[in-house]
Each structure stands twice: as structure tokens, then as C-alpha cells.
Short mmCIF file of C-alpha atoms in Angstrom, two decimals:
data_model
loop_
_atom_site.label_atom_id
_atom_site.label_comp_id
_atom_site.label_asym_id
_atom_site.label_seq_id
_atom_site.Cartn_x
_atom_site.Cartn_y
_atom_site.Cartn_z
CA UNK A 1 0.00 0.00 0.00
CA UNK A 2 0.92 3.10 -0.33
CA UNK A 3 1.74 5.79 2.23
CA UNK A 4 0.12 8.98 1.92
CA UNK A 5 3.09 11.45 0.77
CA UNK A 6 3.82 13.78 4.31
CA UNK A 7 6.18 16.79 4.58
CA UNK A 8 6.82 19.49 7.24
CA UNK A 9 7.25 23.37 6.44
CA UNK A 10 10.16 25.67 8.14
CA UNK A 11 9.00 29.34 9.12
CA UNK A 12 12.33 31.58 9.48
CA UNK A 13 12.23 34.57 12.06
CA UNK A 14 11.86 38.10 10.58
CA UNK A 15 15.25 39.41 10.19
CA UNK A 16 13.59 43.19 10.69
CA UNK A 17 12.29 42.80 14.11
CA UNK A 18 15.60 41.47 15.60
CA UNK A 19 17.30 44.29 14.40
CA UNK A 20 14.82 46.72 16.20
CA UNK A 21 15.03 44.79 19.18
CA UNK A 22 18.97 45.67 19.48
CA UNK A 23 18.27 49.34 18.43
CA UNK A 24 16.15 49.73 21.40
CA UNK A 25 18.86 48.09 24.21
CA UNK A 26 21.73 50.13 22.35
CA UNK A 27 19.92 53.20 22.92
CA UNK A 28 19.09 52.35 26.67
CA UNK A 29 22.45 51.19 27.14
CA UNK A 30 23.45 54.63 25.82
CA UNK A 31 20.85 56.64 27.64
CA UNK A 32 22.41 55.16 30.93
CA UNK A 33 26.10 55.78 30.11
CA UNK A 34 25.25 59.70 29.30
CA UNK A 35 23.28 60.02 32.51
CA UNK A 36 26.07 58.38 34.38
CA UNK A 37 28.56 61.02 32.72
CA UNK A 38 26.31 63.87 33.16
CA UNK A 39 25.58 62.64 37.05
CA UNK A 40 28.91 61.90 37.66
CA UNK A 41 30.30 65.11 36.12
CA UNK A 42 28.17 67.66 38.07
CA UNK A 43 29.15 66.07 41.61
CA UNK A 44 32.88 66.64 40.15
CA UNK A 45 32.46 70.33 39.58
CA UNK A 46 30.64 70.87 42.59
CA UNK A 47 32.95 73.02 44.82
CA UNK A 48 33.60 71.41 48.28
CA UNK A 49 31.09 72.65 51.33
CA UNK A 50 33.01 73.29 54.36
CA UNK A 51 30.54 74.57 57.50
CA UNK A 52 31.25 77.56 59.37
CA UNK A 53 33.14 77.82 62.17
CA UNK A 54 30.94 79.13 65.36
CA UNK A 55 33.44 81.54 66.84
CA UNK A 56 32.75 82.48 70.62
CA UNK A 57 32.31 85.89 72.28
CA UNK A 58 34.44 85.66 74.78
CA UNK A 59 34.38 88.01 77.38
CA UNK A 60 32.16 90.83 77.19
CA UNK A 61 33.53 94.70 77.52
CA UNK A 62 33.31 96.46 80.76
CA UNK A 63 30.85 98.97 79.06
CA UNK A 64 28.42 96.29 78.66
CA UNK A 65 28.69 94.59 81.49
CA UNK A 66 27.89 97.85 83.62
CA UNK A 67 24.79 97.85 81.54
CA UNK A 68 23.86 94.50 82.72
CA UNK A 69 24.57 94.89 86.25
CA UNK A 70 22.53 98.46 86.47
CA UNK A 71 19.56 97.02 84.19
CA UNK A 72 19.55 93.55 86.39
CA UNK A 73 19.66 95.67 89.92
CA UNK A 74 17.34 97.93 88.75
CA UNK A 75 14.36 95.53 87.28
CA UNK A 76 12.98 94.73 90.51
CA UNK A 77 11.81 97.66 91.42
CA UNK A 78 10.08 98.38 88.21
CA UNK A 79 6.28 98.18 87.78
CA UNK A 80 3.42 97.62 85.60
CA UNK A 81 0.59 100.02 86.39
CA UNK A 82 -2.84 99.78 84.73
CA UNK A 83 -5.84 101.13 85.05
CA UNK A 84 -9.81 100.05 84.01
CA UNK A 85 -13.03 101.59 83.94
CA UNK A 86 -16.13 99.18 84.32
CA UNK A 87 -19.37 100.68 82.15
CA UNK A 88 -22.43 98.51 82.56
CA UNK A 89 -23.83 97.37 79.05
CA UNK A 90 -26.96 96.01 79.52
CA UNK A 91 -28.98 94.57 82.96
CA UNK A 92 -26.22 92.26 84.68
CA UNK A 93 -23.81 93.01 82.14
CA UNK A 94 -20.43 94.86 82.85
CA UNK A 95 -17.82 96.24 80.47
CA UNK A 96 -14.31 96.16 81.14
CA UNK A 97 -12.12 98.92 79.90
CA UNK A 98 -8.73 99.77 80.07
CA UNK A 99 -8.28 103.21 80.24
CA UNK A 100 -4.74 104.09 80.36
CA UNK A 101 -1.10 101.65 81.42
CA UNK A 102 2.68 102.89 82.06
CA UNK A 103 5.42 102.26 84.33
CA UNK A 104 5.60 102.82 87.41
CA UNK A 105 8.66 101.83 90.58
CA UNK A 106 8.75 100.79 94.08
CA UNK A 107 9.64 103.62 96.24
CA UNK A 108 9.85 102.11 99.45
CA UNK A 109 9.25 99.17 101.52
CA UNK A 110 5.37 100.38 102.81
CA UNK A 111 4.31 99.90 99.63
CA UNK A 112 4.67 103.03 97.95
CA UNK A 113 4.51 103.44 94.40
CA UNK A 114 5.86 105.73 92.45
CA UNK A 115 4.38 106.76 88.96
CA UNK A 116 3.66 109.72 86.43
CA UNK A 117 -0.03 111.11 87.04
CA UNK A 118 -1.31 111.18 83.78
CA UNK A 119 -1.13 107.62 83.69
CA UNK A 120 -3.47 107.45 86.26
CA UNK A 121 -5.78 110.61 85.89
CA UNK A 122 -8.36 108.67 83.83
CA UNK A 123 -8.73 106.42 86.59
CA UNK A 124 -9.12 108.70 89.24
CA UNK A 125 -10.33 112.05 88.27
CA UNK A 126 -12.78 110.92 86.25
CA UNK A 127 -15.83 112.95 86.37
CA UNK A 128 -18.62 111.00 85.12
CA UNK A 129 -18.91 108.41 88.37
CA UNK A 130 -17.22 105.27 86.04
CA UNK A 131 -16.28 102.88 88.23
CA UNK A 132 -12.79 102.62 88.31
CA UNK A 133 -9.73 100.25 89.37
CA UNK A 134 -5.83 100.99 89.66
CA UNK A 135 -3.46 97.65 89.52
CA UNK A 136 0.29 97.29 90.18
CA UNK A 137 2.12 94.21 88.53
CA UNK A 138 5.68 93.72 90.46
CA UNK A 139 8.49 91.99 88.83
CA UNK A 140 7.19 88.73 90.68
CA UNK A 141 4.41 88.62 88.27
CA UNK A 142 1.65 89.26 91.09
CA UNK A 143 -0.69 91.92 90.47
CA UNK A 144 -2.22 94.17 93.50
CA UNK A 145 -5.07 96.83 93.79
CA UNK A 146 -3.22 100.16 94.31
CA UNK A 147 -4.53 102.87 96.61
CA UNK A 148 -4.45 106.52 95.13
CA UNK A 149 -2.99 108.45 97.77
CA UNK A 150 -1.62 112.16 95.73
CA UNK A 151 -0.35 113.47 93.52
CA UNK A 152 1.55 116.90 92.39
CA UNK A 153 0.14 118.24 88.71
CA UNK A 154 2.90 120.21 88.03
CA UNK A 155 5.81 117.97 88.63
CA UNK A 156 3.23 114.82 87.26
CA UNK A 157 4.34 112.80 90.38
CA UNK A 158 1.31 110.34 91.55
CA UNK A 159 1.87 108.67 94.87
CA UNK A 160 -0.14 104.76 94.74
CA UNK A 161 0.31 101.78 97.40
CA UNK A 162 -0.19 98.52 97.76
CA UNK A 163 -0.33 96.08 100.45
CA UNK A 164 2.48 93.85 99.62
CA UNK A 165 4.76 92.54 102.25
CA UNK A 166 7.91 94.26 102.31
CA UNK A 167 9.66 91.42 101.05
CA UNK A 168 8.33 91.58 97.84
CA UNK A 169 9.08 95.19 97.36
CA UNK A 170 12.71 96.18 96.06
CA UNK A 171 12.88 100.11 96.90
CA UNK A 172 14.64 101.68 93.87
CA UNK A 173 17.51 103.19 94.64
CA UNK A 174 17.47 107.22 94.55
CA UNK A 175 20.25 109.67 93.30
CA UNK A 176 20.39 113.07 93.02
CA UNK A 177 19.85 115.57 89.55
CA UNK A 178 21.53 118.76 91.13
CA UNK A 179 24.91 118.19 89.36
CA UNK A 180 23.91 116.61 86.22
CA UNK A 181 25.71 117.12 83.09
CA UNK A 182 24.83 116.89 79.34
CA UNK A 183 26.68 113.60 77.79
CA UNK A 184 26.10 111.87 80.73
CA UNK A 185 25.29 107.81 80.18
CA UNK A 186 21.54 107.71 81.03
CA UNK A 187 19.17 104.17 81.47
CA UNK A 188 15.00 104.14 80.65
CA UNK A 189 13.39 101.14 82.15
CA UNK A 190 9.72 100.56 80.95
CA UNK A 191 6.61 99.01 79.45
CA UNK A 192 6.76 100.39 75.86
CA UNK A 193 3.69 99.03 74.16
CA UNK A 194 3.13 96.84 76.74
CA UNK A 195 6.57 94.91 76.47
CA UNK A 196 7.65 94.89 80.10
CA UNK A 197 10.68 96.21 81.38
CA UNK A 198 12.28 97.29 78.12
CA UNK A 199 16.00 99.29 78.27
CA UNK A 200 16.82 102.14 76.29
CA UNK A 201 19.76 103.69 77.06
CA UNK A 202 21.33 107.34 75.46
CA UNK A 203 22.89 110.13 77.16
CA UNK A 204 21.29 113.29 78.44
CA UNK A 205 20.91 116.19 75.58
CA UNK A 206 19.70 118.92 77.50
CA UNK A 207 18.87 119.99 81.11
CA UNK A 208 16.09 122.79 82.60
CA UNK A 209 13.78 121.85 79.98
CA UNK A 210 10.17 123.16 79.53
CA UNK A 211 7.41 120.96 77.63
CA UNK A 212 3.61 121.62 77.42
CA UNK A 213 1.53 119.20 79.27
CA UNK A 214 -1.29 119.34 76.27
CA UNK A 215 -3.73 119.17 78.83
CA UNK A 216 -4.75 123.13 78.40
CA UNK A 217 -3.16 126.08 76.60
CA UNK A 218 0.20 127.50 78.46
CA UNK A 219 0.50 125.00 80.66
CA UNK A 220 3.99 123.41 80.62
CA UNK A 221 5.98 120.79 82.54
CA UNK A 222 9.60 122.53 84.04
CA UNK A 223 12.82 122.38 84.83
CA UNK A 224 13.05 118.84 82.79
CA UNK A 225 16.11 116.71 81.56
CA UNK A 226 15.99 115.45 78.28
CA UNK A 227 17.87 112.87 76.80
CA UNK A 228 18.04 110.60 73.74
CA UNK A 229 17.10 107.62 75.20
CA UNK A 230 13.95 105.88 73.46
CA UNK A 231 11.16 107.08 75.44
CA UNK A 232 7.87 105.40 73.91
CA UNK A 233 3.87 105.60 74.99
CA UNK A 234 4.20 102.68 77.66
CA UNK A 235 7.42 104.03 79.08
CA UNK A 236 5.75 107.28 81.32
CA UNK A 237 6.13 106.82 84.96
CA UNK A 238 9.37 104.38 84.41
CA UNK A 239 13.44 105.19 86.06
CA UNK A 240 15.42 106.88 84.64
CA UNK A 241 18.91 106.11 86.15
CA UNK A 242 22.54 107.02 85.80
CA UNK A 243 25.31 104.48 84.77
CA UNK A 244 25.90 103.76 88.69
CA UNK A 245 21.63 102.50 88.58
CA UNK A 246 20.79 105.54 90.77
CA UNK A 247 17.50 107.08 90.25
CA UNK A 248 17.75 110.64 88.29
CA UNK A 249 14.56 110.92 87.28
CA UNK A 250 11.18 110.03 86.04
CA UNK A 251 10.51 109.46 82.26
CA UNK A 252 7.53 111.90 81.79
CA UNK A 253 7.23 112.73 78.25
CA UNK A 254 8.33 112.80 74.23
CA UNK A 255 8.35 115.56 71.86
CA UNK A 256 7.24 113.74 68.62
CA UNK A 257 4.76 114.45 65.45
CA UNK A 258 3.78 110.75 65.38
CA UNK A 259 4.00 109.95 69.17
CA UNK A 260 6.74 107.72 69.00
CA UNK A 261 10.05 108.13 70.08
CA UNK A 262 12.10 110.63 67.74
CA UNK A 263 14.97 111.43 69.90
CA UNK A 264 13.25 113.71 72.42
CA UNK A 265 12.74 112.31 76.10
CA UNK A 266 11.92 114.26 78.77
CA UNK A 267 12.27 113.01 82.98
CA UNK A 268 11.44 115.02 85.77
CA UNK A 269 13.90 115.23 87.87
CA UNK A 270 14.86 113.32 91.22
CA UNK A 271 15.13 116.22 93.21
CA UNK A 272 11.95 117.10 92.58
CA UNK A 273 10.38 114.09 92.33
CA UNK A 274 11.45 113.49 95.97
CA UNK A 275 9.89 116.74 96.71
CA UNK A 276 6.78 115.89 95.23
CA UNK A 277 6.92 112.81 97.35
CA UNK A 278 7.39 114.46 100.64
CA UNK A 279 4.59 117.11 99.88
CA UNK A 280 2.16 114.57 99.18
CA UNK A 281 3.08 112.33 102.62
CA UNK A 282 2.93 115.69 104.60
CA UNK A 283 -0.56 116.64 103.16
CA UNK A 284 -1.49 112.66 103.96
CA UNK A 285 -0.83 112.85 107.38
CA UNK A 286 -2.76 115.93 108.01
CA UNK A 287 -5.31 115.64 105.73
CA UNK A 288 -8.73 114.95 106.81
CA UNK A 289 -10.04 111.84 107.81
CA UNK A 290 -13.17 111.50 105.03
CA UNK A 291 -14.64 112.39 101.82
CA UNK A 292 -17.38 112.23 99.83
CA UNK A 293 -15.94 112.76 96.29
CA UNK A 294 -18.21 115.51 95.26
CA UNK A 295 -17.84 118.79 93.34
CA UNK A 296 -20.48 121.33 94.02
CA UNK A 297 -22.11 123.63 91.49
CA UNK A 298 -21.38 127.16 92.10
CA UNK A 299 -24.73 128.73 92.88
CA UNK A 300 -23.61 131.78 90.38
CA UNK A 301 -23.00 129.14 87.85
CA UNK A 302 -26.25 127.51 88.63
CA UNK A 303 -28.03 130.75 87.66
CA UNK A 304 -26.61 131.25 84.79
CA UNK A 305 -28.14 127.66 83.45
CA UNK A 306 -31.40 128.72 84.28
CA UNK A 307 -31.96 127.25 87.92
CA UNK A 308 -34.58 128.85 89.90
CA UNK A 309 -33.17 130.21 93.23
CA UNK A 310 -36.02 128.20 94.79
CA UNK A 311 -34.41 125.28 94.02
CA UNK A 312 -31.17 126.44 94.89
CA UNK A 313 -32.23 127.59 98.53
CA UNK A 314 -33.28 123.53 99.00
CA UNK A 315 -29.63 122.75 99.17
CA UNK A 316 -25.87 122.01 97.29
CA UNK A 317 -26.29 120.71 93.62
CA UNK A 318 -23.91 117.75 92.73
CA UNK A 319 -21.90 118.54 89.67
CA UNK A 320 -19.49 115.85 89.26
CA UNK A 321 -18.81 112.73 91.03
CA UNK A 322 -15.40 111.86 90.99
CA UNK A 323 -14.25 108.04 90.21
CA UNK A 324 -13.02 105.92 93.20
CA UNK A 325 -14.77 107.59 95.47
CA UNK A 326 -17.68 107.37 98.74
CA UNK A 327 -20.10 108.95 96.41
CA UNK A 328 -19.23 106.95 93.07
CA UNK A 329 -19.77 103.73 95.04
CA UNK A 330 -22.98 105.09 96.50
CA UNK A 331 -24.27 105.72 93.27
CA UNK A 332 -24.65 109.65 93.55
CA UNK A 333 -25.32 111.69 90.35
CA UNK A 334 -23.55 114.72 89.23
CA UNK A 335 -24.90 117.33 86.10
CA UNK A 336 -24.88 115.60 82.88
CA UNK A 337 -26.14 116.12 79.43
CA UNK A 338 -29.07 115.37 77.71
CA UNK A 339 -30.48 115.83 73.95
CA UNK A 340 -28.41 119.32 74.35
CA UNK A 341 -29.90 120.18 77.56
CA UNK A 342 -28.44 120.02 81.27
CA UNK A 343 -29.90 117.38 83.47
CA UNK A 344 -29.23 118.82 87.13
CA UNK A 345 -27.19 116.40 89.54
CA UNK A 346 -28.25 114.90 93.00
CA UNK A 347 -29.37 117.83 95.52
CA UNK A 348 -28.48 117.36 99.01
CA UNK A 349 -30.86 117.78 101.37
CA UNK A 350 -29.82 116.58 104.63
CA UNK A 351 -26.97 114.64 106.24
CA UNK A 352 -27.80 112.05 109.01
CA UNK A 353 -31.19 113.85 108.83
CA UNK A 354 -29.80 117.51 109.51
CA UNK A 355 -30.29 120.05 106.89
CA UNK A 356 -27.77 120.98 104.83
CA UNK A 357 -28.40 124.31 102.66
CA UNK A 358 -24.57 124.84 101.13
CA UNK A 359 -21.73 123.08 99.71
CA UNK A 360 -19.38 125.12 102.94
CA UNK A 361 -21.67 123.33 105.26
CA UNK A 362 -21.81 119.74 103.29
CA UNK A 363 -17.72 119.97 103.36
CA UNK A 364 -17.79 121.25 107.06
CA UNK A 365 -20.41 117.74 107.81
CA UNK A 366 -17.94 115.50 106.16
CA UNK A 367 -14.61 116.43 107.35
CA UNK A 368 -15.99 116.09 111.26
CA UNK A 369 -16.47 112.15 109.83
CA UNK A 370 -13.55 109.32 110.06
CA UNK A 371 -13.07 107.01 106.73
CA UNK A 372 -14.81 104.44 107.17
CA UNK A 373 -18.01 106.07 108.62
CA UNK A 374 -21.54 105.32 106.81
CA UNK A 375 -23.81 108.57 106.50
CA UNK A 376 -27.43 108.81 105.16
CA UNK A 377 -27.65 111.56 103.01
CA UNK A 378 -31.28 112.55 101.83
CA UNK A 379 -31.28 114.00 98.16
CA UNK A 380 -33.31 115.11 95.73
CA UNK A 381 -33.01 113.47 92.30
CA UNK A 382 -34.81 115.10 89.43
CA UNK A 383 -38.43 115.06 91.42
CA UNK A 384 -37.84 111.92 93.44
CA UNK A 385 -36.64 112.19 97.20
CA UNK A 386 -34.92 109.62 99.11
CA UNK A 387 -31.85 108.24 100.89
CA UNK A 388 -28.50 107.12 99.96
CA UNK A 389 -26.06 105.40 102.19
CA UNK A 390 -22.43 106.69 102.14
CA UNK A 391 -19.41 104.76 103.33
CA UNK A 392 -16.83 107.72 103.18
CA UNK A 393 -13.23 106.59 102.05
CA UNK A 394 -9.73 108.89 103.16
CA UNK A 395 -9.52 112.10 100.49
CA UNK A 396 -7.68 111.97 97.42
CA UNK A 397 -4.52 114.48 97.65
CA UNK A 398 -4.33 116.83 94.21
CA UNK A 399 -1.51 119.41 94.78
#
């Protein structure tokens, strides 16, 4: 039989497709090698790195470290003072405001503080009864309610205490300004913008300086040093202190368009600083024992508004309450405004039921009190009558 005739059939590979597939790994292989060259080249051209060398100080110069000592000796007698007003908002609401903040320094170990009195004048000369609160912040970080006790306007010199044991009061220690001289190396410790005890240091430019308060026309500020240490908002009621740390005055003010520092500080000086001091003490001690806090309307002024002399016959007419006083805390109203027309203050009838007809005889009925003593006074408000109880504080001392 025959065998059916079988054969098999060879395919060769495409000679075109092998020759792509080499293309493609010589071009990776030279991809890599130029990447490896370029790599390899830029790390050998990059210039060495060799870190700095952290060179110390060493010791510091015997300018500096006088600095140091006076600033360090000096910063515990330096103070934060504040003040706030409280405004109520709405029923059982209260507003806290802060009204005014500067420097201020421990004078001695009673708790005396020393300070500049416009720092403090919003607190407590304010006329329109706000309720008002002074606070001292020592270097310890503890914060106290200070006590108003004087103050001399022309020398702004405000006397405050506290009731801080005397070991955590560092009395400053106080110099003399009689023989400065101009060049001299002056210190300013402060609360610039709130930054706490803050040094500026300069030399003093001038002496017997006059600058106006800007509290009313020709009213000026005397016998000042100035110097050209950075004396900023913040910095009022701060040492100033020679380059042995010895108290030469009181940074008071700046001469500036912007009301920053531009060179111009002015400090009362320690001499009369301490003067201001012992004026207010002396007045303290023989001041009288109460007050209300009152100022009267002058019955001549009163008729010129308008007030019937029947009404003015009735008794003294409250014009201003003054802040941190009896008769703020009492609640007593002076004159105020209303839709451009005067609303007439509290009218005192009677003290502890006795009739009182002028504001010689309300002052007279006060000062035979003590602080501490609670009066009734009977008043007339608007064309209500009634009674208001008084717990009369010591006076307020305004030289």
C-alpha cells in the first residue's frame, strides 16, 4: 500500500524585528552611560562645602557689662501700672475697659509706688462716676489693687500703694539731679507698648527743659532733663537712672509728630520728684479723715443755666462725682447732658437727717467724719426724694 506522501514546512524569524530589538537596548544602554557622565560630572564640579566655624564671644567689655549689672539691679523695682473703667452694658452686664497703662517703681518698703499722674488721671479724676480700678504688677508677676494716695500736677508725680509685704518690694535706689551734666550715660526702664521692662539707654541732651503738658493752653511741665534715650507711649512713669543705677529721674514725656520716640525724652527730675513725694506724705498725714468725692455747682454758675433760686435755697447741687470715690460707690449723680440740655445732679438735702443748705456746710459735715463712717444723706433726684447710704473713704490728695 501506499503511504500517503507527508512533509513538514520551516517558518524563518523576521530578520527586521531582531534588528529593532537591538536598536532599542543600544539606545538604553546609551541613555544610561550619558546620565552616568552627566551625574557623575556635576558632583565633580561641585565646589567642596566646608561649614562655618561658630566663633565664641568671649568676654564681654566692661561697658556692657555695667549695663547688665545696672539694668539687672534695677528691674525689681520696676512696675506695671494699669488702670480700668467698668461701664455697665446692659442689665447684669459689665464692660471692662482699660483706660490708660505705664510704668511705674517701688519707692519704698510700705508699699509706695511711684508713677507719672497722667497715667493714672483717667482712673481717678474721672468725672462721670465710672467705676474705676488701679493695679500694680511687680516683677514677681503678682498683680495688686493700688490705693491713690496724691499726687503733684505740676511735677506729674502720683503717689499709689499697695499692700504687699515688704519682702516683695525692692525700693529703687534714689540719686540726686543737682549736678547733672549733658553727655552723661543715662538708662529708661519701661513698658513700651506693653513689652515689660524694656532698656533704652542714650545720654542726656539737655537739662532745665520746659514741655507743654497738652492738657490746656500755656500749661507746661519745668525744669526737665531730656535725653536721647527711646522714650515710647508705655514708658511714662518708668526710672530713669545714671550708669551707677541711681534714680535721676522720672521718664515723663516725648516731643514727637507721630507719638513715637524721635529722639526727644523728657524726665522730671529726682530732686523734685522726691519733693513731690514728701509734699504729698505731709498733706497725707494731716489731711482729713473722710470724703465724699463731690464737686459742688457754684450757685452763680447755677443761675446762669437757668436754675430757679427756689431750688437752689433747698440745698448744694452735685456737679461731678469723681471716680473711686464714697459717692461713686454710692451711686450719687452729678450734672450731665441730655439731647443738648443740662440734666441737674443729685441735691443734698440733709446729712444724718440735719439740713444741709450749702456746699461750705456739706464739706464742714464731712470732714468732722472718720473714713470708714456710713452717713445717710437725703437728696433730691430730678423730682424723686430719698436716701442714699455713704461709706466715706480717706480724700484723694491733688496738689
Amino acid at each position: 500500500m501506499s503511504q500517503p506522501f507527508s512533509s513538514e514546512h520551516n517558518h524563518p524569524q523576521n530578520p527586521g524585528a531582531a534588528a529593532n530589538g537591538w536598536l532599542v537596548v543600544v539606545l538604553v544602554i546609551l541613555i544610561a552611560v550619558l546620565a552616568f557622565r552627566t551625574v557623575s560630572s556635576t558632583v565633580n564640579n561641585r565646589p567642596d562645602y566646608t561649614p562655618r566655624v561658630v566663633v565664641s564671644r568671649g568676654e564681654l567689655g566692661a561697658d556692657e557689662k555695667a549695663t547688665i549689672e545696672v539694668f539687672q539691679n534695677a528691674t525689681p523695682s520696676v512696675v506695671f501700672v494699669r488702670s480700668k473703667g467698668f461701664r455697665p452694658v446692659r442689665f447684669g452686664v459689665i464692660a471692662e475697659q482699660e483706660l490708660a497703662s505705664g510704668t511705674g517703681f517701688v519707692w519704698d518698703e510700705e508699699g509706695h509706688i511711684i508713677t507719672n499722674l497722667h497715667v493714672v488721671r483717667d482712673a481717678v479724676l474721672r468725672k462721670d462716676g465710672t467705676r474705676t480700678q488701679l493695679e500694680v504688677q511687680l516683677a514677681d508677676s503678682t498683680v495688686w489693687d493700688a490705693q491713690f494716695i496724691g499726687a503733684v500736677y505740676k511735677r506729674d508725680i502720683a503717689v499709689l500703694k499697695i499692700a504687699a509685704k515688704p519682702s516683695q518690694l525692692t525700693p529703687i535706689t534714689v540719686g540726686k539731679s543737682s549736678d547733672l551734666k549733658v553727655g552723661q550715660k543715662v538708662l529708661a526702664i519701661g513698658n513700651p507698648f506693653g513689652f515689660d521692662r524694656t532698656l533704652s539707654t542714650g545720654v542726656i541732651g539737655g537739662l532745665d527743659r520746659s514741655v507743654a503738658t497738652g492738657d490746656q493752653d500755656n500749661e507746661f511741665l519745668n525744669g526737665l532733663i531730656q535725653t536721647d534715650a527711646a522714650i515710647n507711649p508705655g514708658n511714662s512713669g518708668g526710672p530713669l537712672l545714671d550708669s551707677a543705677g541711681l534714680l535721676i529721674g522720672v521718664n515723663t514725656a516725648i516731643v514727637s509728630t507721630s507719638g513715637a520716640s524721635a529722639g526727644l525724652g523728657f524726665a522730671v527730675p529726682v530732686d523734685d520728684v522726691l519733693a513731690a513725694v514728701d509734699e504729698v506724705m505731709q498733706v497725707a498725714s494731716q489731711a482729713p479723715s473722710a470724703e465724699l468725692g463731690v464737686g459742688i455747682l457754684d450757685p452763680d454758675e447755677a443761675r446762669s443755666f437757668g436754675i430757679p433760686e427756689e431750688i437752689l435755697q433747698k440745698g448744694p447741687i452735685i456737679r461731678n462725682v469723681y471716680a473711686r470715690t464714697a459717692a461713686a460707690e454710692a451711686g450719687l449723680v452729678g450734672m450731665r447732658l441730655s439731647r443738648s440740655e443740662i440734666v441737674l445732679g443729685d441735691l443734698v438735702l440733709a446729712i444724718d437727717g440735719k439740713p444741709i443748705r450749702t456746699g461750705t456746710e456739706l464739706q464742714k459735715a464731712i470732714r468732722s467724719r472718720s473714713a470708714g463712717d456710713v452717713i445717710i444723706l437725703d437728696i433730691l433726684r430730678g423730682t424723686q426724694t430719698g436716701q442714699v447710704s455713704v461709706t466715706l473713704k480717706p480724700p484723694m490728695i491733688l496738689l
